[in-house]
mmCIF file of C-alpha atoms in Angstrom:
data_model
loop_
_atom_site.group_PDB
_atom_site.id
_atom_site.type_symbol
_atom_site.label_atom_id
_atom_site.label_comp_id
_atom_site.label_asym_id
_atom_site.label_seq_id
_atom_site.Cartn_x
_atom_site.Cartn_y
_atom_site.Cartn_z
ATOM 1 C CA UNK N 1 0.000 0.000 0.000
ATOM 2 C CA UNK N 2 1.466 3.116 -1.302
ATOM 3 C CA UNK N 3 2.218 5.583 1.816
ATOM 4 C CA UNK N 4 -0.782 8.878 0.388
ATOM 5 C CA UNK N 5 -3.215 5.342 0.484
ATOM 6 C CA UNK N 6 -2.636 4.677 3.744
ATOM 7 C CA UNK N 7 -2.671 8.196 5.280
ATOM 8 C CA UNK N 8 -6.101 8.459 3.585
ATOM 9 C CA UNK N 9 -7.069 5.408 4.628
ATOM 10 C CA UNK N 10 -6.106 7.100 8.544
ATOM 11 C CA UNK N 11 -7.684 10.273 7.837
ATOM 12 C CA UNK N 12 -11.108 8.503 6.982
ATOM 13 C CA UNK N 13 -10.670 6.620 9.940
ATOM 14 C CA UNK N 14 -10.132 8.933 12.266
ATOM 15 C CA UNK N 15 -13.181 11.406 10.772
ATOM 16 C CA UNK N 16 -15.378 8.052 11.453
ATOM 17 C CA UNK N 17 -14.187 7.770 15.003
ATOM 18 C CA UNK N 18 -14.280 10.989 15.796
ATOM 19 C CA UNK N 19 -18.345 11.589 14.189
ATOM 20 C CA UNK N 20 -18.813 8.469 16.528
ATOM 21 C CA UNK N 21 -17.402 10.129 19.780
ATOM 22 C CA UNK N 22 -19.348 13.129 19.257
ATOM 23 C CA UNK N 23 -22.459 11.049 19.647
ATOM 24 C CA UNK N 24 -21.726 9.205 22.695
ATOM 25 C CA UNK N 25 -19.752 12.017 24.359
ATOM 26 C CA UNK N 26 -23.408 13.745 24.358
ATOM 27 C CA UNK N 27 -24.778 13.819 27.920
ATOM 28 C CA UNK N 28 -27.248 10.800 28.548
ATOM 29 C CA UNK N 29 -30.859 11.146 27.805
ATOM 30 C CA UNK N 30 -33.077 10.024 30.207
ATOM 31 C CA UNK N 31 -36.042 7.660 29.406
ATOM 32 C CA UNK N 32 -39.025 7.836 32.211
ATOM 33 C CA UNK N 33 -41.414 5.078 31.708
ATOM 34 C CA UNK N 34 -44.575 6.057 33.975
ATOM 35 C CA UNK N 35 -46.845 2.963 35.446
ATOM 36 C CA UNK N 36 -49.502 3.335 32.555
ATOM 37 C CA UNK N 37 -46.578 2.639 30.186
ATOM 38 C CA UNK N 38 -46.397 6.873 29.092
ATOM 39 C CA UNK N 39 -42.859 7.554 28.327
ATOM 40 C CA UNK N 40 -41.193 11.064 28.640
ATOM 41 C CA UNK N 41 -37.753 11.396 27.065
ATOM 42 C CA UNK N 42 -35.979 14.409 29.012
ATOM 43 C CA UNK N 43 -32.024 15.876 28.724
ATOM 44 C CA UNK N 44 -31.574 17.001 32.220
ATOM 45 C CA UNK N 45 -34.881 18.955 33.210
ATOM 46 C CA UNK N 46 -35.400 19.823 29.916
ATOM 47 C CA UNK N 47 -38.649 17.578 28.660
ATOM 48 C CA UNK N 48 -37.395 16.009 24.668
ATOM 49 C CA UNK N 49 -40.543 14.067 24.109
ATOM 50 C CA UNK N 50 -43.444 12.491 25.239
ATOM 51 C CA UNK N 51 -44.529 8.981 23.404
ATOM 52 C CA UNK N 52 -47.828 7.696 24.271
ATOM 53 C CA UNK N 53 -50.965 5.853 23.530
ATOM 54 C CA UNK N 54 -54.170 7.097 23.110
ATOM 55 C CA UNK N 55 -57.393 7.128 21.904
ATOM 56 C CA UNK N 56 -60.621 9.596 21.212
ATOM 57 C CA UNK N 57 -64.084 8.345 22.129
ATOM 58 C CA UNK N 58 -67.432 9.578 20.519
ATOM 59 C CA UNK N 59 -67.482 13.743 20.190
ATOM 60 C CA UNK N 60 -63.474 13.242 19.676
ATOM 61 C CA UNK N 61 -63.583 13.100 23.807
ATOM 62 C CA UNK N 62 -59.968 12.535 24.421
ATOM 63 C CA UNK N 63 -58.345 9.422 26.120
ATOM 64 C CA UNK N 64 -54.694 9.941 26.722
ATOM 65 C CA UNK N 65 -52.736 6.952 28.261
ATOM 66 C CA UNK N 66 -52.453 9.193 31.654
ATOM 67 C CA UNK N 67 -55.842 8.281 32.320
ATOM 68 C CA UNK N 68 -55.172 4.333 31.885
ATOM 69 C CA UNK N 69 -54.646 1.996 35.174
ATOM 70 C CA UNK N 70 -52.224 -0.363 34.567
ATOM 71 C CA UNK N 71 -49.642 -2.895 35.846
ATOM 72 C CA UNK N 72 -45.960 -3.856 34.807
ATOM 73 C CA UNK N 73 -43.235 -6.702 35.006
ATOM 74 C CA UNK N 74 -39.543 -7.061 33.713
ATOM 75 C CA UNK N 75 -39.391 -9.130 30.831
ATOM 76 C CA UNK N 76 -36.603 -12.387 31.493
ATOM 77 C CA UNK N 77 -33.090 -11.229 30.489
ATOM 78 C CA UNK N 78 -33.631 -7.460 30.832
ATOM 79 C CA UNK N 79 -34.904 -7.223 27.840
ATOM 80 C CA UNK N 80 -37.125 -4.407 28.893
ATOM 81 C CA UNK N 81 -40.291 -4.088 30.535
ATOM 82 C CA UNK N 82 -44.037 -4.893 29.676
ATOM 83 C CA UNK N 83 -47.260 -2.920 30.546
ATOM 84 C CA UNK N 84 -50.639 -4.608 30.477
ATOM 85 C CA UNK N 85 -53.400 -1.961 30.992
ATOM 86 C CA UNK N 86 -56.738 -0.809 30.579
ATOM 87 C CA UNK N 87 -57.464 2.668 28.742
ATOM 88 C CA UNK N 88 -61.290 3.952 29.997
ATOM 89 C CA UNK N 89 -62.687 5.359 26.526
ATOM 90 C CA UNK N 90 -64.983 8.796 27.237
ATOM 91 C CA UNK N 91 -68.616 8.846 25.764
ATOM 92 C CA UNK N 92 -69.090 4.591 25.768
ATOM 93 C CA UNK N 93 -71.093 3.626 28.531
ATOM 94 C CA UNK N 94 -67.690 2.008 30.411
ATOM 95 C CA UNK N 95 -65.700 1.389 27.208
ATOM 96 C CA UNK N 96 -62.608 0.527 27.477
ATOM 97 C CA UNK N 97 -59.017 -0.834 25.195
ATOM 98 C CA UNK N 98 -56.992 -3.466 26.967
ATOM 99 C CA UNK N 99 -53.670 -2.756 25.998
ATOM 100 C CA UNK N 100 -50.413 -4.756 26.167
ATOM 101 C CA UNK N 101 -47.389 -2.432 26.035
ATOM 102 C CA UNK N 102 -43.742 -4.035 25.065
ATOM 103 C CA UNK N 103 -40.460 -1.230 25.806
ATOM 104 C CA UNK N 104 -37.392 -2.568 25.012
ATOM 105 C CA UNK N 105 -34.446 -0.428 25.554
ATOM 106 C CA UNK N 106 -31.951 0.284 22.422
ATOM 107 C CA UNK N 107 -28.463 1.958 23.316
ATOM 108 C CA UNK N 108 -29.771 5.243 21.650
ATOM 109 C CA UNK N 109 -33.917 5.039 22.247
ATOM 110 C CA UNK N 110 -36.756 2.701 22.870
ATOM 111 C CA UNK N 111 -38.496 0.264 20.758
ATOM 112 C CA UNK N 112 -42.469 0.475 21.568
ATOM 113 C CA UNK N 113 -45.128 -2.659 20.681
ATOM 114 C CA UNK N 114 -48.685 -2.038 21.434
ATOM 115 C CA UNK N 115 -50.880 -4.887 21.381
ATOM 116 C CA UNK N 116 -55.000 -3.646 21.743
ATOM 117 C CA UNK N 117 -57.974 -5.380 22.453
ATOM 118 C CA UNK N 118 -61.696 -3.810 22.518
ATOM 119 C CA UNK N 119 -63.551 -4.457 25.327
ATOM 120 C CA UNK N 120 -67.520 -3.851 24.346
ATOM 121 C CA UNK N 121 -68.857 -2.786 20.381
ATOM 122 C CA UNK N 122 -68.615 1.242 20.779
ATOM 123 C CA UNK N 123 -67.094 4.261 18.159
ATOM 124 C CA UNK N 124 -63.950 5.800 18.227
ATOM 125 C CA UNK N 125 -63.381 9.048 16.494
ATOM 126 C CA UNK N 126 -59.215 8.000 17.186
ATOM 127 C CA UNK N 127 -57.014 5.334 17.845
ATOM 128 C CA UNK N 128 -53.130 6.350 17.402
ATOM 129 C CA UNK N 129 -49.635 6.642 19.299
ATOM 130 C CA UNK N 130 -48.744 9.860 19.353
ATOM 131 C CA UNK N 131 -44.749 11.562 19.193
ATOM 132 C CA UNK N 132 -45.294 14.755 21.368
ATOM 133 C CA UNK N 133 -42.525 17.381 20.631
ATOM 134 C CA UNK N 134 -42.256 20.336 22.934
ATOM 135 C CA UNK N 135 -43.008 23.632 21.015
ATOM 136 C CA UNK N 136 -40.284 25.435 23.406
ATOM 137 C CA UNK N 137 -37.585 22.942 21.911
ATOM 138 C CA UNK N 138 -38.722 22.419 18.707
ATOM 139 C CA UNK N 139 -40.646 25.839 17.377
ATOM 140 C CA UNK N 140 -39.042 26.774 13.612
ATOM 141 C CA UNK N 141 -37.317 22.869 13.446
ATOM 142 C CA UNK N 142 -37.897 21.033 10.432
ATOM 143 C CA UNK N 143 -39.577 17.109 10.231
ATOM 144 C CA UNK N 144 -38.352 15.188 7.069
ATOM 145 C CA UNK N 145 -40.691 12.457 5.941
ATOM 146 C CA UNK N 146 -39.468 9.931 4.091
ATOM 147 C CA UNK N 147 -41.153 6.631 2.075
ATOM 148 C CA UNK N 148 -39.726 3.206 0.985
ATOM 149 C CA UNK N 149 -40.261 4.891 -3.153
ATOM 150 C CA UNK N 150 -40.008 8.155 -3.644
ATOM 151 C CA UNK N 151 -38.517 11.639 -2.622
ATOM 152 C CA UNK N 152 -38.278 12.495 1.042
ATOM 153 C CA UNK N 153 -41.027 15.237 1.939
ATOM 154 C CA UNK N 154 -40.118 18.698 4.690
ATOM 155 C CA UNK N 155 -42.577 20.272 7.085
ATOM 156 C CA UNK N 156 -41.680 23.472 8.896
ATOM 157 C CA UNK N 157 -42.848 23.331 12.538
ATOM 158 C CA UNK N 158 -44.175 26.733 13.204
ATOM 159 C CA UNK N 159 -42.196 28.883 15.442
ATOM 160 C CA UNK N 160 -45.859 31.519 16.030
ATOM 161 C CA UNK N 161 -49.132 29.520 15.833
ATOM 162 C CA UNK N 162 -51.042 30.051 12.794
ATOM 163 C CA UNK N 163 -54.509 31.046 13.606
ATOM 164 C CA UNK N 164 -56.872 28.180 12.619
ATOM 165 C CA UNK N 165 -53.827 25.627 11.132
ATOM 166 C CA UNK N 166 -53.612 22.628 13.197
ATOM 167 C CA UNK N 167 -52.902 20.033 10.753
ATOM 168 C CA UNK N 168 -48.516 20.662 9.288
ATOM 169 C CA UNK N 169 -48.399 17.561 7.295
ATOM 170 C CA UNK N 170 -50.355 14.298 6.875
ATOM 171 C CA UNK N 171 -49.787 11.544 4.141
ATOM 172 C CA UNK N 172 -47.607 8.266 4.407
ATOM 173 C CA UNK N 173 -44.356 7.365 5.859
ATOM 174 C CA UNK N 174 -42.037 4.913 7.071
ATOM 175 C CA UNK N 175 -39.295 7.441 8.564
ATOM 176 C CA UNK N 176 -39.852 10.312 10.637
ATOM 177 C CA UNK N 177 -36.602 13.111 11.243
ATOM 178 C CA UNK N 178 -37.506 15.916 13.577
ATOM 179 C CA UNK N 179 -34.528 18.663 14.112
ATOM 180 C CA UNK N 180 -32.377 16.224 11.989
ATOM 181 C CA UNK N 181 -28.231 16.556 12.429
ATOM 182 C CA UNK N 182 -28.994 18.552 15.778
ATOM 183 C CA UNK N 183 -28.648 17.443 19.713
ATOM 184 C CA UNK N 184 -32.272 17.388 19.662
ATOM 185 C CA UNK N 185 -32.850 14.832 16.731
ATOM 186 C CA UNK N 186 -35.688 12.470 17.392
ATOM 187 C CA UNK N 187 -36.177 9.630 14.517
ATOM 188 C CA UNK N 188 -39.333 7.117 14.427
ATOM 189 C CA UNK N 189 -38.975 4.444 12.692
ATOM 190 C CA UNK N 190 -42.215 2.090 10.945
ATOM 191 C CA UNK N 191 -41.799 -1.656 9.567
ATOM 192 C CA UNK N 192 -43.477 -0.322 6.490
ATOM 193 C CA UNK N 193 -45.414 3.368 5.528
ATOM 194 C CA UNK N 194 -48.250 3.944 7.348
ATOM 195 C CA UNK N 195 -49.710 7.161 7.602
ATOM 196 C CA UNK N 196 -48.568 10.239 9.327
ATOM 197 C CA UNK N 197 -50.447 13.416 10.621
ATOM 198 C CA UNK N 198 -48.171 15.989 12.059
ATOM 199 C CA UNK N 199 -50.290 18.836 14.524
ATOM 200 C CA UNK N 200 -49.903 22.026 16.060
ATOM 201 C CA UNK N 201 -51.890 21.681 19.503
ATOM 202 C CA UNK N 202 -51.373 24.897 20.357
ATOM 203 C CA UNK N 203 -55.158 25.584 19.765
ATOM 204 C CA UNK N 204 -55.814 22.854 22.139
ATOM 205 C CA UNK N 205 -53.743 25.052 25.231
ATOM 206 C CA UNK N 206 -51.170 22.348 24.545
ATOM 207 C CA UNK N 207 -47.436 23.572 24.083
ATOM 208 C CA UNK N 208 -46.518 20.522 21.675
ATOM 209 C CA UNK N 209 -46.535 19.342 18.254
ATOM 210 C CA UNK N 210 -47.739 16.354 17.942
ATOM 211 C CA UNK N 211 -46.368 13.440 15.287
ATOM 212 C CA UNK N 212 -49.430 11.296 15.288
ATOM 213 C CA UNK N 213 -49.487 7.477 14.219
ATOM 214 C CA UNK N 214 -53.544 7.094 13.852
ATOM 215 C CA UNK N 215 -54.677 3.356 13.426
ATOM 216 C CA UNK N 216 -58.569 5.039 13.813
ATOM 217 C CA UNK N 217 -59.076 8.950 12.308
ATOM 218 C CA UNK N 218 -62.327 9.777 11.332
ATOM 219 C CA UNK N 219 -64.728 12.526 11.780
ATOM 220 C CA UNK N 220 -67.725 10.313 12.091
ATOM 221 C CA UNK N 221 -66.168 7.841 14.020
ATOM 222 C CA UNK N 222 -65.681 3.940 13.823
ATOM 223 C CA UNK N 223 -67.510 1.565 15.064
ATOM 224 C CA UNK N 224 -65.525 -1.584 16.803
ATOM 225 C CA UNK N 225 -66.703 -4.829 18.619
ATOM 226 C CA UNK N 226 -65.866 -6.745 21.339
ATOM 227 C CA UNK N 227 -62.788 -8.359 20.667
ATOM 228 C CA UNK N 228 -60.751 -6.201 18.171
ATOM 229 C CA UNK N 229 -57.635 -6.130 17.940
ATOM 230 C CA UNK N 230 -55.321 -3.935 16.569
ATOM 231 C CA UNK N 231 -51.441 -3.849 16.553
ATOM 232 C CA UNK N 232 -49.325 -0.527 16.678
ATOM 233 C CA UNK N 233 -45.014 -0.388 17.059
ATOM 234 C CA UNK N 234 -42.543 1.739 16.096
ATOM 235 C CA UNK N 235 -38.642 2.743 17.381
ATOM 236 C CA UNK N 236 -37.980 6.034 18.451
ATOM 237 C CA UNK N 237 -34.636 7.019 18.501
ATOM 238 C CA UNK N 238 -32.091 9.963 19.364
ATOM 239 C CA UNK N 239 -28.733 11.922 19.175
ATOM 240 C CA UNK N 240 -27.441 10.491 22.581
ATOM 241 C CA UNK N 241 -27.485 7.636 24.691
ATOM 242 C CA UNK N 242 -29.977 6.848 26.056
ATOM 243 C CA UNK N 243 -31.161 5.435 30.282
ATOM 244 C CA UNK N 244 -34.207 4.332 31.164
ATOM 245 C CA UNK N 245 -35.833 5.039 34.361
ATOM 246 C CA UNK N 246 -38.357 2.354 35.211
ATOM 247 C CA UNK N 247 -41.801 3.327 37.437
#
């Protein structure tokens, strides 16, 4: 090997070692997991995101996971931890969605299986897991979208709230970059595209944007029966290590 070969070869390897330090020299994120299986993804104080399930009974009453009672075990081998919990739906006469929650830690974020069963025939205006990104942190960031065919799409998160714009961007994706290349990257990750609705809840008195995986999204609702089952998952990951804080 020719001696300008090999100092290139040294020079590439030392640019890949030192793009890798830079990443894990970041300070530790920390991963809370709350009993109902809510997860809130902080950098010291600072809140990153929120990832949760939830739902919207008849009259879009919302059903976040907060409101769920639930229980939780270690899965064998530390592989992570399991929630299995029942989400009270709003408007249903004692509706409810049994829900099986699978968290398995990654060395840079979480990947998130939701296994849901009905528990009485009802409608549901919503059904999703929802990506909540703090407005504070993430005001004027962009979100690239990107499919399995085809060009990657941009949103612009709005730094001011637009008067009567809730809905950024919906359509269909299998990766999801918010505040890409930055300390404050957060990447989900879908087996295949699915579809996407990216909100400014800002009208709502909420200080987030929400990145919305809906399984259920309709205006007039849905009706379900006892027994339905529906699967949701999806890896969320980030710029820094990441710890995770069990209830």
């Amino acid at each position: 090997m020719s001696g300008s070969r090999a100092r290139a070869m040294t020079t590439v390897a030392a640019i890949i070692l030192l793009a890798a330090s830079a990443s894990w020299g970041q300070e530790a994120l920390t991963a809370t997991l709350e009993p109902t299986g809510l997860v809130r993804v902080s950098s010291g104080d600072a809140e990153l995101a929120v990832i949760e399930l939830n739902a919207h009974g008849p009259g879009w009453q919302h059903a976040p996971q907060e409101s769920a009672a639930a229980g939780f075990s270690e899965i064998p081998d530390g592989a992570g931890l399991q929630f299995v919990g029942s989400l009270p739906i709003p408007n249903t006469e004692g509706g409810a969605i049994q829900y099986t929650e699978t968290v398995t830690p990654l060395p840079q974020g979480l990947k998130l299986e939701y296994d849901l069963t009905m528990t009485q025939a009802m409608r549901l205006n919503g059904l999703q897991l929802s990506v909540n990104l703090p407005v504070a942190r993430f005001g004027g960031a962009e979100v690239m979208i990107s499919q399995p065919h085809g060009e990657p799409e941009i949103a612009g998160l709005p730094q001011e709230q637009q008067e009567g714009r809730v809905q950024v961007w919906s359509g269909q994706g299998s990766l999801i970059e918010a505040a890409k290349g930055t300390d404050d990257a957060v990447t989900v990750e879908l087996r295949a595209a699915t579809d996407v609705v990216i909100q400014d809840l800002r009208q709502w008195e909420k200080e987030v944007f929400e990145i919305r995986f809906p399984a259920i999204m309709e205006d007039g609702g849905r009706e379900v029966d006892a027994g339905d089952r529906f699967h949701l998952d999806l890896t969320v990951s980030f710029a820094a290590p990441v710890e995770v804080a069990s209830p």
